[in-house]
PDB file of C-alpha atoms in Angstrom:
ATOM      1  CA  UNK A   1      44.394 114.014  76.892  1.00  0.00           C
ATOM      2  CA  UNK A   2      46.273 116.218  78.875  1.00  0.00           C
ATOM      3  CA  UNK A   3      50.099 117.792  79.137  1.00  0.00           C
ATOM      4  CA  UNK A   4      51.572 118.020  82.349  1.00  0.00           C
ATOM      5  CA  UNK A   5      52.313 121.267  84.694  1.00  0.00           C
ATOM      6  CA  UNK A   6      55.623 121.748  85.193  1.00  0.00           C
ATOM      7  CA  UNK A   7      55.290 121.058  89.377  1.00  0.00           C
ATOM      8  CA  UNK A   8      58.553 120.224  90.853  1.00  0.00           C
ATOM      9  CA  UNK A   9      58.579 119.707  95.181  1.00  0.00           C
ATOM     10  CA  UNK A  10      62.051 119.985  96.297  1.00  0.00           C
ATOM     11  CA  UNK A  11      63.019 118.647  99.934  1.00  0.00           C
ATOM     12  CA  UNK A  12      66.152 118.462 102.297  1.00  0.00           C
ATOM     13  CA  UNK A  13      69.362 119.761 101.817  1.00  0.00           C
ATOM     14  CA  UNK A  14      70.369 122.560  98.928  1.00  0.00           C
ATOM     15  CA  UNK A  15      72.559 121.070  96.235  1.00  0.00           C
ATOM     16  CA  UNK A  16      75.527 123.284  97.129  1.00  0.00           C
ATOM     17  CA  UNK A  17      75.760 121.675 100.387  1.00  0.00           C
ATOM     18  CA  UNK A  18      74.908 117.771  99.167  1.00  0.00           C
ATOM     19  CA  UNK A  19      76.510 118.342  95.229  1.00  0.00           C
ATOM     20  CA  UNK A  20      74.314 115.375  94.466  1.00  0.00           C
ATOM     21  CA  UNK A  21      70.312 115.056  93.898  1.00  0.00           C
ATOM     22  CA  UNK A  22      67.600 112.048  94.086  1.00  0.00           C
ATOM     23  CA  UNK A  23      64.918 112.189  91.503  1.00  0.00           C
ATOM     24  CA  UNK A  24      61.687 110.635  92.726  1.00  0.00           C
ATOM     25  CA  UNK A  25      59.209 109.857  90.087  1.00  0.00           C
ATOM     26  CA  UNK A  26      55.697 108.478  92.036  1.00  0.00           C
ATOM     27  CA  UNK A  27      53.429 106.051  90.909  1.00  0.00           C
ATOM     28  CA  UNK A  28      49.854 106.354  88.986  1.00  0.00           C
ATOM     29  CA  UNK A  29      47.431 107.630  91.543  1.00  0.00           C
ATOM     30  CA  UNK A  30      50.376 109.121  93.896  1.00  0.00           C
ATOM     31  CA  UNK A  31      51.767 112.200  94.735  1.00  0.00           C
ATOM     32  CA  UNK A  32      54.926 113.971  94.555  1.00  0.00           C
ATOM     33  CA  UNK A  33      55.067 114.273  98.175  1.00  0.00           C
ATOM     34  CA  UNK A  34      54.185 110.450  98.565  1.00  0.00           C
ATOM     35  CA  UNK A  35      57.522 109.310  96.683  1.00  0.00           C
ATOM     36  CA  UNK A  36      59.258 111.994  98.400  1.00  0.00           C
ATOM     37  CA  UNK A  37      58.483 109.957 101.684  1.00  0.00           C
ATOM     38  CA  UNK A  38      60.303 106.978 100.632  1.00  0.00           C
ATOM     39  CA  UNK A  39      63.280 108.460 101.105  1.00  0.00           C
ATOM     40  CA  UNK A  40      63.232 108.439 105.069  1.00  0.00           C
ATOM     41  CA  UNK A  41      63.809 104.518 104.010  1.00  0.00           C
ATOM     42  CA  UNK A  42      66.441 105.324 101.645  1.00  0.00           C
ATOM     43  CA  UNK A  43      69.490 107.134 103.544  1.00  0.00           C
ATOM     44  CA  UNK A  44      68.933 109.989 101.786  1.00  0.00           C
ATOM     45  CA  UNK A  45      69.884 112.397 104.187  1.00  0.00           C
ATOM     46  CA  UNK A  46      72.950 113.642 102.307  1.00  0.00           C
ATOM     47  CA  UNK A  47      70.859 113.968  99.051  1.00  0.00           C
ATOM     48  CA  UNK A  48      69.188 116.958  97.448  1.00  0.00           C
ATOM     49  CA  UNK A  49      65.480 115.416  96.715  1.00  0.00           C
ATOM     50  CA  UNK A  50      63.109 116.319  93.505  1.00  0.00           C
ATOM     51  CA  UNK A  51      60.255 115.339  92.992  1.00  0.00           C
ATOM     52  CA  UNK A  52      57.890 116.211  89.871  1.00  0.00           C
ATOM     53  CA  UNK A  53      54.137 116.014  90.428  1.00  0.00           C
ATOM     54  CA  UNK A  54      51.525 114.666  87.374  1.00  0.00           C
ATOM     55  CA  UNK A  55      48.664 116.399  86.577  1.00  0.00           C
ATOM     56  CA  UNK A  56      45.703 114.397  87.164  1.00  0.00           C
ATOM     57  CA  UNK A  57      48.044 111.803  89.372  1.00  0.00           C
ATOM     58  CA  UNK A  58      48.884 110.041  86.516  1.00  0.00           C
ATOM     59  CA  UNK A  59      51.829 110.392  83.661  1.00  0.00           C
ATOM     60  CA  UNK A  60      50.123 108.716  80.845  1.00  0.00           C
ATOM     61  CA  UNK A  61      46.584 107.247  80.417  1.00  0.00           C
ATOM     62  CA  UNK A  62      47.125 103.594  79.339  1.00  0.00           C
ATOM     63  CA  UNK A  63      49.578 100.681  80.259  1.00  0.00           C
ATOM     64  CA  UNK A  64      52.722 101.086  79.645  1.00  0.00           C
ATOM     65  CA  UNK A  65      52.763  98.571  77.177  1.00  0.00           C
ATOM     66  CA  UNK A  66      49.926  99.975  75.148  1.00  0.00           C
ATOM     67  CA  UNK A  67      50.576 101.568  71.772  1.00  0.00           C
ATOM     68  CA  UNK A  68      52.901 104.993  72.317  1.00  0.00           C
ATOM     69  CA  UNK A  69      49.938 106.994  70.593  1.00  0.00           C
ATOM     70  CA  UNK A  70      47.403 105.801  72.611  1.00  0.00           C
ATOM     71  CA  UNK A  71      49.567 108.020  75.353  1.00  0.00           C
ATOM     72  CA  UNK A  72      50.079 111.234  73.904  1.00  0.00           C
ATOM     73  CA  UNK A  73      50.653 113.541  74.562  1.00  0.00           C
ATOM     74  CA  UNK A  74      50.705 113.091  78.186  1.00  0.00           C
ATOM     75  CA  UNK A  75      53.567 111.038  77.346  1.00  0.00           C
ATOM     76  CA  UNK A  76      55.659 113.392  76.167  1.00  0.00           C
ATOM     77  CA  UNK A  77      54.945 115.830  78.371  1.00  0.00           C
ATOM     78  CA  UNK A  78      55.975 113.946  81.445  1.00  0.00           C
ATOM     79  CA  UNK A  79      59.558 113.233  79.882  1.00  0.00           C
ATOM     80  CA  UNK A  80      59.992 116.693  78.991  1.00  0.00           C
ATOM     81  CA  UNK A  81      59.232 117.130  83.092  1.00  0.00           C
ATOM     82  CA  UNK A  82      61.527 114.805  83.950  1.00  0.00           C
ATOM     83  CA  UNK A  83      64.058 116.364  81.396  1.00  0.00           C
ATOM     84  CA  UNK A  84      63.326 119.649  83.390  1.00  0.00           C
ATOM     85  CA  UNK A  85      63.983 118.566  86.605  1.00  0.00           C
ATOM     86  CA  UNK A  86      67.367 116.746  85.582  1.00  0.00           C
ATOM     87  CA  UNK A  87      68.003 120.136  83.837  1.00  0.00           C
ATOM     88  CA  UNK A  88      66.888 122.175  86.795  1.00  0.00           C
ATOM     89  CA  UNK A  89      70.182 120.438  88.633  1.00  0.00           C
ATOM     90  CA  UNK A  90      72.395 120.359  85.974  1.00  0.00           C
ATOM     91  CA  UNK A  91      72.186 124.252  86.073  1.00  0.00           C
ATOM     92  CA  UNK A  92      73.743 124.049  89.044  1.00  0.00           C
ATOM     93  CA  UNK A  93      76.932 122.859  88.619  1.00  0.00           C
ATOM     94  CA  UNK A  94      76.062 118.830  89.167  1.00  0.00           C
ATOM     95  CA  UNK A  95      77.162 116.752  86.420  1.00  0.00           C
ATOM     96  CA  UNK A  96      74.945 113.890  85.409  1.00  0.00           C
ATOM     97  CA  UNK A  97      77.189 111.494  87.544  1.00  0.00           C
ATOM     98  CA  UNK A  98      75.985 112.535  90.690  1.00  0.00           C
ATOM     99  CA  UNK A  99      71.901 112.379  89.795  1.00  0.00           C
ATOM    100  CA  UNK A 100      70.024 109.859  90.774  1.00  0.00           C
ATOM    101  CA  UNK A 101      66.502 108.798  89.276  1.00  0.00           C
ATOM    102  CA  UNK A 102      64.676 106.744  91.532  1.00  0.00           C
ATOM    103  CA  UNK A 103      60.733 105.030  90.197  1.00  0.00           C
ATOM    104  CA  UNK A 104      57.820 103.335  91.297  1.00  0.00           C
ATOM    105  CA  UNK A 105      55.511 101.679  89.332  1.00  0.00           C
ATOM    106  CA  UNK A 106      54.514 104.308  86.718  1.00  0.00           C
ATOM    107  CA  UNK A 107      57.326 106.275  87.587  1.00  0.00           C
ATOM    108  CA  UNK A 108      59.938 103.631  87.272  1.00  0.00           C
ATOM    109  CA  UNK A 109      58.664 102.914  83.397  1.00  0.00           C
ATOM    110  CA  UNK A 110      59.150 106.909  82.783  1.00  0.00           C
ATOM    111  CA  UNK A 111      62.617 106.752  84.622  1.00  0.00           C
ATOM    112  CA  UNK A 112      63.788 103.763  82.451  1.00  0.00           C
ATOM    113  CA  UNK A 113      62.456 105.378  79.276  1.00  0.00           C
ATOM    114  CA  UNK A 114      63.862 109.019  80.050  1.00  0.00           C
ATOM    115  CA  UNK A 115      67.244 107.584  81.253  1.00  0.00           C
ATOM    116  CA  UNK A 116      67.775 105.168  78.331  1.00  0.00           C
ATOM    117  CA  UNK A 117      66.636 107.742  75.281  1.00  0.00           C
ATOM    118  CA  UNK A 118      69.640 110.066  75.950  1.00  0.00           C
ATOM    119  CA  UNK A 119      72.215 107.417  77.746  1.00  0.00           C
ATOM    120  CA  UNK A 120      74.633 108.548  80.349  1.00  0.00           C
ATOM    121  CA  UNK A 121      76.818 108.148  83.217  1.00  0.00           C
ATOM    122  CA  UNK A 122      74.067 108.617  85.852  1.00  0.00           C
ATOM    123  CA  UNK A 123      74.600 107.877  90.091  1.00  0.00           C
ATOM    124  CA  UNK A 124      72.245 105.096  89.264  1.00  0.00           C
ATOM    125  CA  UNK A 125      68.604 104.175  88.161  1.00  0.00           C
ATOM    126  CA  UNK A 126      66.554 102.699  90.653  1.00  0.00           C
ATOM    127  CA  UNK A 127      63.142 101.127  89.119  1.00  0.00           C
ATOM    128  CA  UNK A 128      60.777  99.364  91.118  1.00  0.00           C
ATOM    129  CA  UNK A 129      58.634  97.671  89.326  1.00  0.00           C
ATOM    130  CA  UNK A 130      59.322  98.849  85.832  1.00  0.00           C
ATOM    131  CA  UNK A 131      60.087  98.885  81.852  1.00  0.00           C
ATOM    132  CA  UNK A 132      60.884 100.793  78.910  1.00  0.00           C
ATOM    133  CA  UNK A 133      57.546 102.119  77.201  1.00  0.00           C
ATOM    134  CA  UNK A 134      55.623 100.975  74.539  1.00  0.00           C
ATOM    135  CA  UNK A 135      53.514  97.871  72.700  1.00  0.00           C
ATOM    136  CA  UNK A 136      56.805  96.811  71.197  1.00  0.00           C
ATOM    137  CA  UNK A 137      60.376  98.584  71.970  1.00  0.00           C
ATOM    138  CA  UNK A 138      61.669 100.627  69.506  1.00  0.00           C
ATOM    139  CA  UNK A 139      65.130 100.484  69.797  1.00  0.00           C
ATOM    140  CA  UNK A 140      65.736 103.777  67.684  1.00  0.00           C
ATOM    141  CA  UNK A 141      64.784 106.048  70.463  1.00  0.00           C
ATOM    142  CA  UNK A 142      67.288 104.782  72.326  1.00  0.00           C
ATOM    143  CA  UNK A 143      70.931 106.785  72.163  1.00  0.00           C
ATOM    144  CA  UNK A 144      74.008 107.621  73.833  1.00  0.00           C
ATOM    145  CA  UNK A 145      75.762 105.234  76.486  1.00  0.00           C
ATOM    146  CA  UNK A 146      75.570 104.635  80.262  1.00  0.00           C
ATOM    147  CA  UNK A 147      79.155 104.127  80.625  1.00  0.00           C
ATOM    148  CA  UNK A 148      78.710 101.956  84.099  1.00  0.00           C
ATOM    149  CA  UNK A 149      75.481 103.372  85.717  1.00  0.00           C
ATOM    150  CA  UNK A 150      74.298 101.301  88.050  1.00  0.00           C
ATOM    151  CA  UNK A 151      70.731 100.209  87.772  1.00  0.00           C
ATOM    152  CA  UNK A 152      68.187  98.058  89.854  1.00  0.00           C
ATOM    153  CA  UNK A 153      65.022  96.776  88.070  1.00  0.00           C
ATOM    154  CA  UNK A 154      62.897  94.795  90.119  1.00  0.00           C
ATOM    155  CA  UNK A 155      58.924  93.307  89.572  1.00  0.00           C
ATOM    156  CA  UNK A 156      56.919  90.704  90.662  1.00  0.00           C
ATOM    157  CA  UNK A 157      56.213  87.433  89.263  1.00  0.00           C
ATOM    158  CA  UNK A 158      53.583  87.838  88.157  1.00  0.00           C
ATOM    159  CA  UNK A 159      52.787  91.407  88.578  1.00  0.00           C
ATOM    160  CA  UNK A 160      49.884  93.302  87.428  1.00  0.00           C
ATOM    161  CA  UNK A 161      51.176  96.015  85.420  1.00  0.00           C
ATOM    162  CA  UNK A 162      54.895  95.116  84.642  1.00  0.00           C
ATOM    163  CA  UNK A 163      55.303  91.265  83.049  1.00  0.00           C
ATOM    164  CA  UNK A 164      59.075  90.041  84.090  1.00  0.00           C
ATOM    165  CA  UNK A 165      59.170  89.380  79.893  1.00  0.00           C
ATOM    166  CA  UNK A 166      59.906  93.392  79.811  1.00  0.00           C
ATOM    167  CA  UNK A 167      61.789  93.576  82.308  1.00  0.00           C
ATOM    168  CA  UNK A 168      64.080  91.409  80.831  1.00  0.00           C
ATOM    169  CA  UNK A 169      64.173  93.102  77.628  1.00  0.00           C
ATOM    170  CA  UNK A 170      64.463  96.416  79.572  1.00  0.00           C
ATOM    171  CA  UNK A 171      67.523  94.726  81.168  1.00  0.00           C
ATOM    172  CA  UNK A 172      69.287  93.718  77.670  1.00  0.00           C
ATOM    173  CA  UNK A 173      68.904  97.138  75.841  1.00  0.00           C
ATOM    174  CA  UNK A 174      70.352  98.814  79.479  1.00  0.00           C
ATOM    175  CA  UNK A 175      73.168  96.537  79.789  1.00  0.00           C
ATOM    176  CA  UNK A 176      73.592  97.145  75.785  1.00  0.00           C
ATOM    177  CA  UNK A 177      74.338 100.518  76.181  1.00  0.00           C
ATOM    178  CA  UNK A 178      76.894  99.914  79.218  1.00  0.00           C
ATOM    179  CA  UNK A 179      74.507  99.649  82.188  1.00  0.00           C
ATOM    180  CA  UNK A 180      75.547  97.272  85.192  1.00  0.00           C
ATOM    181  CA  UNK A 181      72.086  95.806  85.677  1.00  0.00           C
ATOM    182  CA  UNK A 182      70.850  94.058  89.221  1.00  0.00           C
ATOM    183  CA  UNK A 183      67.647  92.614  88.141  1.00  0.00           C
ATOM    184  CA  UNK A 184      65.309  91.481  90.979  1.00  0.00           C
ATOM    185  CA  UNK A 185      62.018  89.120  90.059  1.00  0.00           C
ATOM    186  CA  UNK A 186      59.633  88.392  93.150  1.00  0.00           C
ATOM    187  CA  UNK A 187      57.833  85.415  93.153  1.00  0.00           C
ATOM    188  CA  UNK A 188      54.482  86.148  94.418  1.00  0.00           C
ATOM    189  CA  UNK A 189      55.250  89.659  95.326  1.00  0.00           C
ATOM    190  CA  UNK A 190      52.267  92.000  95.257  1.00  0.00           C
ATOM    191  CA  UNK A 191      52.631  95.449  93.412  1.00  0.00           C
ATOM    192  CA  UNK A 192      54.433  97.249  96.054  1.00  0.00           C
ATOM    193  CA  UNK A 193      58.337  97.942  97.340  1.00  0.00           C
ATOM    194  CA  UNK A 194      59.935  95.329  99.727  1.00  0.00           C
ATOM    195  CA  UNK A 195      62.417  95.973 102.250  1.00  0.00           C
ATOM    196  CA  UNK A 196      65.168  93.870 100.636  1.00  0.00           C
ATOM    197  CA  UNK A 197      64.221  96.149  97.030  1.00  0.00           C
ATOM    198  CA  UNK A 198      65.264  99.608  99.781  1.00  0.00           C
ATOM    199  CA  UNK A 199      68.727  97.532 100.818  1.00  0.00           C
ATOM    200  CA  UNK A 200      69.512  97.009  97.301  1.00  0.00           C
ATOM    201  CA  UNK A 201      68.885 100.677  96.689  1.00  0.00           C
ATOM    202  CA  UNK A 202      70.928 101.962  99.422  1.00  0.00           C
ATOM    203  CA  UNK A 203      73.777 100.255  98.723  1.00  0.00           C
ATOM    204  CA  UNK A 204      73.274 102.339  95.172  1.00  0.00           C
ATOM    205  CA  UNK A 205      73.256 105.498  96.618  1.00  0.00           C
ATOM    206  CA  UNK A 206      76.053 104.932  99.341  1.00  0.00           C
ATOM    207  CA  UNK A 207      78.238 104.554  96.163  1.00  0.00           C
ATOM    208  CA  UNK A 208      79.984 107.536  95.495  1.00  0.00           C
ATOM    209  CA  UNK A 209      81.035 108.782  92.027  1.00  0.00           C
TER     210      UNK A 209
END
């Protein structure tokens, strides 16, 4: 098992010029710079862009529906990344309401998880292909309130990592704690991003807070 270095590739604008930042968590197998590349499909231009890399290209061992402690503590080292990188911005001067987490995959289960442990008004979560963490959901690590965020969830049906059953209870514990949920099930879709999954997102981050 491993924990995670604390690698965090930064790209575009500084945050005192764009006073709002995309977080761009890759997939298993992927890079840091690979994610960061989906945002020449995102309109990100005006964004501040973060990306944190995974040792060993990979957050966690096991699905993301295996038991938690089969996934330590690589698990909790790439939140406490995650947490870093949110914290990283927050330090200077941009309040929660103008971050952005953005997941694939992998990265989209450790965006819903880190988001929805310590609720609040985010820019928006955008998960493709994605779920909270664990065999079963335990709803007591779940706190705090999103007060609006807006959030797209997407997967395939069926999909080989991500079944749409935990998606949908992803979806109920989100909108729960005050997320407005767009929920997006592909039929046939393989285990990838589609164009109309990048509209849905842009029209996300055009919002402004």
């Amino acid at each position: 098992m491993y924990t995670h270095e604390q690698t965090i590739i930064t790209h575009g604008k500084p945050l005192e010029q764009t006073g709002k930042a995309l977080v761009m968590i890759h997939g298993r197998g992927a890079t840091a710079e690979s994610i960061l590349s989906l945002s020449e499909h995102l309109d990100a231009a005006d964004f501040s862009l973060f990306a944190p890399q995974a040792t060993n290209l990979s957050w966690y061992p096991y699905s993301f529906m295996a038991p938690v402690s089969q996934n330590q503590p690589a698990l909790d080292s790439a939140l406490e990344l995650i947490h870093t990188t949110v914290k990283q911005v927050q330090d200077q001067g941009i309040d929660s309401s103008n971050i952005y987490l953005l997941g694939f995959s992998q990265g989209a289960c450790l965006a819903s998880e880190y988001a929805t442990r310590d609720a609040q008004r985010f820019g928006g979560l955008l998960l493709f292909t994605g779920g909270l963490i664990g065999q079963q959901i335990d709803t007591n690590n779940y706190k705090g309130s999103f007060n609006g965020t807006p959030v797209l969830i997407t997967t395939g049906d069926p999909d080989p990592h991500v079944p749409v059953s935990r998606v949908d209870e992803t979806v109920k514990i989100m909108e729960e704690k005050g997320a407005e949920v767009t929920k997006k099930i592909y039929k046939g879709r393989p285990h990838t991003i589609l164009q109309e999954e990048l509209d849905l997102a842009k029209k996300i981050l055009a919002k402004r807070s």
